[in-house]
Short mmCIF file of C-alpha atoms in Angstrom, two decimals:
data_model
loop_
_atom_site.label_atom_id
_atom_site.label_comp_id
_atom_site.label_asym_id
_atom_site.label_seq_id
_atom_site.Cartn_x
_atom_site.Cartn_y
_atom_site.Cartn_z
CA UNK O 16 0.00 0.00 0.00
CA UNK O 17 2.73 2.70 0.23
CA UNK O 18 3.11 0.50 0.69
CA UNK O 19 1.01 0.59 3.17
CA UNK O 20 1.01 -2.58 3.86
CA UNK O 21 1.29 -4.56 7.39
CA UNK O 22 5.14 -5.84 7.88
CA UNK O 23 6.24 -9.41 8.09
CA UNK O 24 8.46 -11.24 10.00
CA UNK O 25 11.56 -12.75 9.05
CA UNK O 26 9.72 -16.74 9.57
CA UNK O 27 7.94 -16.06 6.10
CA UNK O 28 11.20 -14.89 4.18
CA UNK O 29 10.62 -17.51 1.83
CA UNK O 30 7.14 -17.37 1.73
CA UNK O 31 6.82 -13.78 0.20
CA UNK O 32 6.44 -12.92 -3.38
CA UNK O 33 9.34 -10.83 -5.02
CA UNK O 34 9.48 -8.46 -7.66
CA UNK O 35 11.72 -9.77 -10.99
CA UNK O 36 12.57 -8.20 -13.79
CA UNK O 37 14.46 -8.55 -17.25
CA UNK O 38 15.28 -6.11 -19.74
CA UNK O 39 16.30 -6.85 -23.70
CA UNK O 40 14.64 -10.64 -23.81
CA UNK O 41 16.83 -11.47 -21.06
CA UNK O 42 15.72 -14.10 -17.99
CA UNK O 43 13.81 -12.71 -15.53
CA UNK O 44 16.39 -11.82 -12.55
CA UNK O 45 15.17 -10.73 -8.81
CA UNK O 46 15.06 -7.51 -8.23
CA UNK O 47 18.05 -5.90 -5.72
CA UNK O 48 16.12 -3.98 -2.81
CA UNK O 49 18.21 -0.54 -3.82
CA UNK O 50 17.64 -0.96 -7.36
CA UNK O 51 14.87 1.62 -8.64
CA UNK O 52 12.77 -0.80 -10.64
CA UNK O 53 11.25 2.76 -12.47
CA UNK O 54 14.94 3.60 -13.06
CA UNK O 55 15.81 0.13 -14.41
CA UNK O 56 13.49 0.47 -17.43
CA UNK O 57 14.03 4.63 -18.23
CA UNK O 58 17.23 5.98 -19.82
CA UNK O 59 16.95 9.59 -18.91
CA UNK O 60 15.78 9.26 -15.36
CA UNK O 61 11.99 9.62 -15.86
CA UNK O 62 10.22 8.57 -13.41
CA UNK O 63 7.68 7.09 -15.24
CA UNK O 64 7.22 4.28 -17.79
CA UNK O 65 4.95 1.81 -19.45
CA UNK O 66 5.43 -1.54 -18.29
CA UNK O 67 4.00 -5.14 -19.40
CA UNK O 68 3.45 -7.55 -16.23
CA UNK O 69 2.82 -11.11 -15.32
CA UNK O 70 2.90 -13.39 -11.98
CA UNK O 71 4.40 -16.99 -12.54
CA UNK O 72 5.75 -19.78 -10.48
CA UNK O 73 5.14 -17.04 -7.76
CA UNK O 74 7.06 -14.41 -9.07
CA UNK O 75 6.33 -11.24 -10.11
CA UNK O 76 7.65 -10.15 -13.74
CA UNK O 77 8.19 -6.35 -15.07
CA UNK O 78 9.24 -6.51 -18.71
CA UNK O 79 9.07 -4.21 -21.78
CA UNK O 80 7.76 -6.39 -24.51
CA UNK O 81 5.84 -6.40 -28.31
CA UNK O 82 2.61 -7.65 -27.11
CA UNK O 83 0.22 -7.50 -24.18
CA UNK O 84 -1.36 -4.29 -22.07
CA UNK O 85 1.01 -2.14 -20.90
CA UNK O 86 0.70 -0.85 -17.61
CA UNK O 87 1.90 2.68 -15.80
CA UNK O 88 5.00 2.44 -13.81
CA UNK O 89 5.53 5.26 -11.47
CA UNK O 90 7.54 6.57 -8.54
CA UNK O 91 7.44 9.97 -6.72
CA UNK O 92 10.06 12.15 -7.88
CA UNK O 93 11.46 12.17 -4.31
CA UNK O 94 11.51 8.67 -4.12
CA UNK O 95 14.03 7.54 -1.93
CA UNK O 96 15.95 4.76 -3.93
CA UNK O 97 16.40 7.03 -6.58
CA UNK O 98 18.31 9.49 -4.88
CA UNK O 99 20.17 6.98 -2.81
CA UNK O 100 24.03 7.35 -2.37
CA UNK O 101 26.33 4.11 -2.39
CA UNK O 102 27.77 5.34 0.85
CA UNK O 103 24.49 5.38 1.91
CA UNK O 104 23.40 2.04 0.38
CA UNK O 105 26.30 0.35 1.94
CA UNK O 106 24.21 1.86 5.38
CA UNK O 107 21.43 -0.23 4.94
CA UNK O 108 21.08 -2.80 7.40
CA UNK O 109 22.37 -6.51 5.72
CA UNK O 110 19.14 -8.13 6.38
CA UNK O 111 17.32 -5.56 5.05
CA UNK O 112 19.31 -5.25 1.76
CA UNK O 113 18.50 -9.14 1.17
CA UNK O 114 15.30 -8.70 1.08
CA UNK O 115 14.29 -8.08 -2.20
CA UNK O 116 11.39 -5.86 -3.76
CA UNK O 117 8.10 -6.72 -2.28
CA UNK O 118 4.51 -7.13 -4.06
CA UNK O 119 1.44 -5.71 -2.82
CA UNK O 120 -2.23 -5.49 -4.06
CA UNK O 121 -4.31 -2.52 -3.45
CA UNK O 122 -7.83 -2.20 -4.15
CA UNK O 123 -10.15 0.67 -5.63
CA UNK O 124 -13.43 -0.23 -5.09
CA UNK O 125 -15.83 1.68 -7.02
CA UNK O 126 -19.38 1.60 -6.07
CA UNK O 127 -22.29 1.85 -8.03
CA UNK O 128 -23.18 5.50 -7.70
CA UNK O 129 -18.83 6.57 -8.34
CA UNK O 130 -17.56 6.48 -5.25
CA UNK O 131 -13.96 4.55 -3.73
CA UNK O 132 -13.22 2.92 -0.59
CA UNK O 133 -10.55 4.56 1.58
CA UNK O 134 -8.86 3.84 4.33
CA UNK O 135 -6.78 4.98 7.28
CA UNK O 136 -4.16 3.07 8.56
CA UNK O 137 -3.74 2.27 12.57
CA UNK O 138 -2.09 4.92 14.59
CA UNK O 139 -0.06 1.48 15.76
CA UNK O 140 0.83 0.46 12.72
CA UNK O 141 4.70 0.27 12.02
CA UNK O 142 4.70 1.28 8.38
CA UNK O 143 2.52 4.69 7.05
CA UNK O 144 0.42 4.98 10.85
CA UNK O 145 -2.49 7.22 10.35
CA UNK O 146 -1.90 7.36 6.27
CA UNK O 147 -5.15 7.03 3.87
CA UNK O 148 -4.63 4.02 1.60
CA UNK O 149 -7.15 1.88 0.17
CA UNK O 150 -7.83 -1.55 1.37
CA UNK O 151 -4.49 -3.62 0.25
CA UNK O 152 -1.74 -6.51 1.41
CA UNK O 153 1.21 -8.81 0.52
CA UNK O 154 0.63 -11.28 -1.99
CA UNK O 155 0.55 -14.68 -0.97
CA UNK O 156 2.30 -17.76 -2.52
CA UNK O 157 -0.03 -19.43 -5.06
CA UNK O 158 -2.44 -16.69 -4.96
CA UNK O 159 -4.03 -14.45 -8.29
CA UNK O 160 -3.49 -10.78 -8.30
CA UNK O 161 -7.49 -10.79 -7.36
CA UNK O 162 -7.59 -13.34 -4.85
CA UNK O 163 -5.06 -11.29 -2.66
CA UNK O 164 -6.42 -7.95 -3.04
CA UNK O 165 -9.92 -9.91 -2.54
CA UNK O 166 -8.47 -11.67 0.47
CA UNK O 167 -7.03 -8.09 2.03
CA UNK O 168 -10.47 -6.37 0.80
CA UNK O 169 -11.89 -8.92 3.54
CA UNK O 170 -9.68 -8.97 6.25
CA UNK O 171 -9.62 -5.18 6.66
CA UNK O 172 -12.65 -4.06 6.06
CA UNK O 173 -14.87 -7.16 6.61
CA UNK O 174 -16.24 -6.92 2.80
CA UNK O 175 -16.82 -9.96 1.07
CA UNK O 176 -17.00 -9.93 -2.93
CA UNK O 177 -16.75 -12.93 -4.67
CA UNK O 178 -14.60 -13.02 -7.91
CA UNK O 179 -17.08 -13.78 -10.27
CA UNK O 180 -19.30 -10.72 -9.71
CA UNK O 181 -16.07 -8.23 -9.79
CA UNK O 182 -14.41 -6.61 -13.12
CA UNK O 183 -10.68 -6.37 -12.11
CA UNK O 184 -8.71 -4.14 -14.12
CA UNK O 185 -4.89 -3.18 -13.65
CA UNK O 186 -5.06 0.90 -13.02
CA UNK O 187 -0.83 1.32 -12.42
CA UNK O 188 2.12 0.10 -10.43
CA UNK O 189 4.01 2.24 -8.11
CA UNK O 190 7.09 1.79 -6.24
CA UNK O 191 6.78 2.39 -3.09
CA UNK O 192 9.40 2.83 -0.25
CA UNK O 193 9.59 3.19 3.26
CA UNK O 194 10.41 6.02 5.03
CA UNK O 195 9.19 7.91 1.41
CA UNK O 196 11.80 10.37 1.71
CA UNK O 197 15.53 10.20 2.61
CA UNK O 198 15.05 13.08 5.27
CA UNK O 199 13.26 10.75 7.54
CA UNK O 200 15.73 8.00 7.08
CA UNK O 201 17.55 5.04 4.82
CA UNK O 202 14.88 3.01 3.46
CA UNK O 203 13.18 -0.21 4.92
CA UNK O 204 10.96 -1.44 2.81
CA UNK O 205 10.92 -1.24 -0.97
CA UNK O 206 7.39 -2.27 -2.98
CA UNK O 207 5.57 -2.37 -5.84
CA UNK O 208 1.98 -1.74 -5.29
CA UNK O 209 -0.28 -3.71 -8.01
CA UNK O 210 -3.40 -0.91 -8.25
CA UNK O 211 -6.77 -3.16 -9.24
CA UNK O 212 -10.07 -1.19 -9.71
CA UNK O 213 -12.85 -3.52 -8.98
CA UNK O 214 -16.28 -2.52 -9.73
CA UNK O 215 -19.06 -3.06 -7.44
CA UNK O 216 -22.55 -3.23 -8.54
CA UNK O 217 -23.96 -2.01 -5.11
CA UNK O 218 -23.52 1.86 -3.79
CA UNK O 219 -21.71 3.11 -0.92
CA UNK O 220 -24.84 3.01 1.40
CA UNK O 221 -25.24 -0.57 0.85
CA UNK O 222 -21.68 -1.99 1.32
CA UNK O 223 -21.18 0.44 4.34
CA UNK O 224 -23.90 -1.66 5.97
CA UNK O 225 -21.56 -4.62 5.51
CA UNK O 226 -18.06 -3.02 6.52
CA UNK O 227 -16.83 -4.45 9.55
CA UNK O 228 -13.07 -2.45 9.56
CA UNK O 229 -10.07 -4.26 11.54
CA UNK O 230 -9.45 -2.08 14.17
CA UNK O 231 -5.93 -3.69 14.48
CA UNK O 232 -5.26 -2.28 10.87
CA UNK O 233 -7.99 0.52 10.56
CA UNK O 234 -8.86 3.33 11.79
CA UNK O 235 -11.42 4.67 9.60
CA UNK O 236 -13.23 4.35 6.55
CA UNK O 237 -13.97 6.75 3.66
CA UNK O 238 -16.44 6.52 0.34
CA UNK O 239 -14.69 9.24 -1.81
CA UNK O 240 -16.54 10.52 -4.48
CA UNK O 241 -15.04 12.32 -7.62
CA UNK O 242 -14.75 16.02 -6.40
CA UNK O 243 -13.10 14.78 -3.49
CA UNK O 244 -10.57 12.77 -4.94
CA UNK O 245 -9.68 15.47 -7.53
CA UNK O 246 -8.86 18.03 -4.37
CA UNK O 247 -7.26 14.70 -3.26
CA UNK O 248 -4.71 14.51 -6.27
CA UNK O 249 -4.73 17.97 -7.10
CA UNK O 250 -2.49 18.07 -3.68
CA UNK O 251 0.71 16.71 -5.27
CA UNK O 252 3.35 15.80 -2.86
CA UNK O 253 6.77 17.59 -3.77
CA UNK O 254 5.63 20.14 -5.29
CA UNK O 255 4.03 23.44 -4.07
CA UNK O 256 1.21 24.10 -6.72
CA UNK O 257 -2.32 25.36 -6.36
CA UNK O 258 -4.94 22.57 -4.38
CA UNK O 259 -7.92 22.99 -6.46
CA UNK O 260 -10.83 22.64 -3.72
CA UNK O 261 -13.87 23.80 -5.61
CA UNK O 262 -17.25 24.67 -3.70
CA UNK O 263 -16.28 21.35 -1.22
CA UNK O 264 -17.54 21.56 2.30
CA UNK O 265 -14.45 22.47 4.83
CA UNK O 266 -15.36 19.29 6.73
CA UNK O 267 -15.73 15.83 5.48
CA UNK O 268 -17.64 12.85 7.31
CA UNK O 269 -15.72 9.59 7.81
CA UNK O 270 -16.73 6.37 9.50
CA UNK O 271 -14.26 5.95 12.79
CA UNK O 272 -13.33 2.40 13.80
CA UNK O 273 -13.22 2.08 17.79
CA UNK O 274 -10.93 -0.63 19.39
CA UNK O 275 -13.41 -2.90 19.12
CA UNK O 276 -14.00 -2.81 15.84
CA UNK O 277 -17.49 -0.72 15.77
CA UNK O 278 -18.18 2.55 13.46
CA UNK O 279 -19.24 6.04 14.33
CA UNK O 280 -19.62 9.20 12.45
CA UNK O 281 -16.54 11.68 12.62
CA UNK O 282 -15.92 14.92 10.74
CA UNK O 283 -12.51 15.66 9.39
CA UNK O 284 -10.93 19.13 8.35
CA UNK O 285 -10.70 19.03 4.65
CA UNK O 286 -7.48 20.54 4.68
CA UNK O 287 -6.28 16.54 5.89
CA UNK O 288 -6.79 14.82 2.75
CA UNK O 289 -5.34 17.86 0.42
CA UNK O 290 -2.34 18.10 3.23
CA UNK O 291 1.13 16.94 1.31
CA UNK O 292 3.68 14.68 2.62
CA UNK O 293 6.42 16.49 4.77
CA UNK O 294 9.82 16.65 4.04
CA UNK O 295 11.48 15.83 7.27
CA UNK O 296 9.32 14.22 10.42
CA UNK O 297 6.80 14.11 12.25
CA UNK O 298 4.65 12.73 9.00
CA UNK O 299 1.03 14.10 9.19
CA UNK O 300 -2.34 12.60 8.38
CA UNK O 301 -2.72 12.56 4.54
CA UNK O 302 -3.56 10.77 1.67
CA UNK O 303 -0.76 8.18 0.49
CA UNK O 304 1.59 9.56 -2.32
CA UNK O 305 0.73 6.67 -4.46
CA UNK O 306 -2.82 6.52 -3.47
CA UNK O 307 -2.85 9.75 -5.40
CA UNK O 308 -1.61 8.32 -7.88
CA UNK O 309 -4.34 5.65 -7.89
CA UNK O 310 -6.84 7.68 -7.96
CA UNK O 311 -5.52 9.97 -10.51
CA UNK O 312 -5.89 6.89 -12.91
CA UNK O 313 -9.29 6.15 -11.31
CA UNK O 314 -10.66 9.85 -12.27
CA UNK O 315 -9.46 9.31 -15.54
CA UNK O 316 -11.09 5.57 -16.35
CA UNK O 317 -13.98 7.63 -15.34
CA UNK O 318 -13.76 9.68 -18.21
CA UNK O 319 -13.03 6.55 -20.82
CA UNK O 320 -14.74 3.85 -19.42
CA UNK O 321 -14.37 0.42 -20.66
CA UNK O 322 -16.71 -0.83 -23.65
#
């Protein structure tokens, strides 16, 4: 997610699924944790790219190729791999620089009536406490793309969907890393966050009568519809342009999850999902940096919606 994603212990090293990726019809090789996947695939430093995927034998593949969809391959301009020095690569923590690049599946679940599922991250959490993400996890061994974000859809926010009443579509891949800037630290976690829009054929009112939130991995819940996720991405972290908030109320209403696990209305200050992501601590309560990005791609499969 981020990711924002809940951490794992070292007993399922070889359990988790790792990001590969080949270049020039060569064999797929596993990704180094301080290698930029964006980077690996760009010649000038852009950091963005169109990428062709696939998950086999439980790995996950990033190629260039002739044939199949291509997919959007981002990371923030800041991102922290990028800019990272090989004095301070050589800093990184052994165990930590085994680790690999990480998969994660995050889902956009759009309602009925055009609205997403959002989510705020436990204060407790280790990795992006108190951050807005949507509903997302680790992929498991053996598992589809949709069966994990399906899976994590569940055991977050209590939703059930079953697969064959869902249309998953790829919206983009970020890489994600953890801290997200190099002010606030050497990184210690590196992702790439698998984006699926699912669409729901019930609104907002009717699934929030199902959601039953985690309260050891949520906080609260949000259905954000269009205006507010363009204030949302409008916001973009880095950069200091104009946050276009239209004739939105200063206050939004959010579902809060209590310890155990029940919902009650709460008003939020608009201003927290348009605030940006700081450049040195304490972080703040915000939207994700690549949840922006999600729903940037969201607003615009709005506009050209599948046939």
């Amino acid at each position: 997610m981020l990711i924002v994603l809940r951490g794992r212990s070292s007993m399922d090293k070889v359990r988790r699924i790792l990001v590969y990726i080949c270049k020039d019809r060569a064999a797929p090789q596993r990704a180094q944790f301080v290698q930029s996947i964006t980077g690996h695939f760009t010649d000038g430093g852009d950091d963005e790219v169109e990428v062709n995927c696939t998950l086999e034998k439980n790995r996950f593949i990033l190629f260039r190729g002739d044939k199949g969809q291509m997919i959007r391959l981002k990371r923030p301009a800041f991102c922290p791999i990028k800019h990272l020095s090989v004095t301070e690569a050589a800093a990184i923590p052994l165990d930590i620089q085994q680790r690999g690049v990480d998969v994660g599946v995050a889902i956009l679940l759009q309602t009925a009536n055009q609205r997403v599922l959002l989510t705020r991250r436990a204060q407790e959490l280790r990795i992006f406490p108190n951050v807005w993400v949507p509903p997302g996890g680790h992929l498991e061994p053996d598992e589809t793309l949709l069966d994990a974000g399906l899976r994590e859809l569940k055991e977050e926010t209590g939703l059930k969907l079953e697969p064959e009443k869902v249309r998953p579509k790829i919206l983009g891949l970020w890489e994600s890393v953890y801290p997200p800037m190099l002010s606030r630290g050497l990184p210690q976690r590196h992702h790439i966050v698998i984006y699926m829009l699912l669409h729901s054929s019930l609104s907002h009112l009717q699934l929030q009568s199902s959601l039953s939130p985690s309260p050891a991995e949520v906080s609260a819940c949000l259905w954000a519809d269009s205006r507010l996720v363009r204030a949302i991405v409008s916001a973009v972290d880095g950069e200091d342009g104009e946050v276009r908030l239209g004739d939105l109320p200063n206050s939004i209403s959010v579902s809060q999850v209590s310890a155990h696990g029940a919902l009650c209305d709460l008003t939020l200050p608009l201003a927290v999902f348009v605030s940006r992501a700081p450049a040195s601590e304490p972080d703040v309560e915000r939207v994700s940096t690549g949840t922006k990005f999600a729903l940037e791609l969201w607003l615009r499969s709005l506009e050209t919606p599948d046939p």
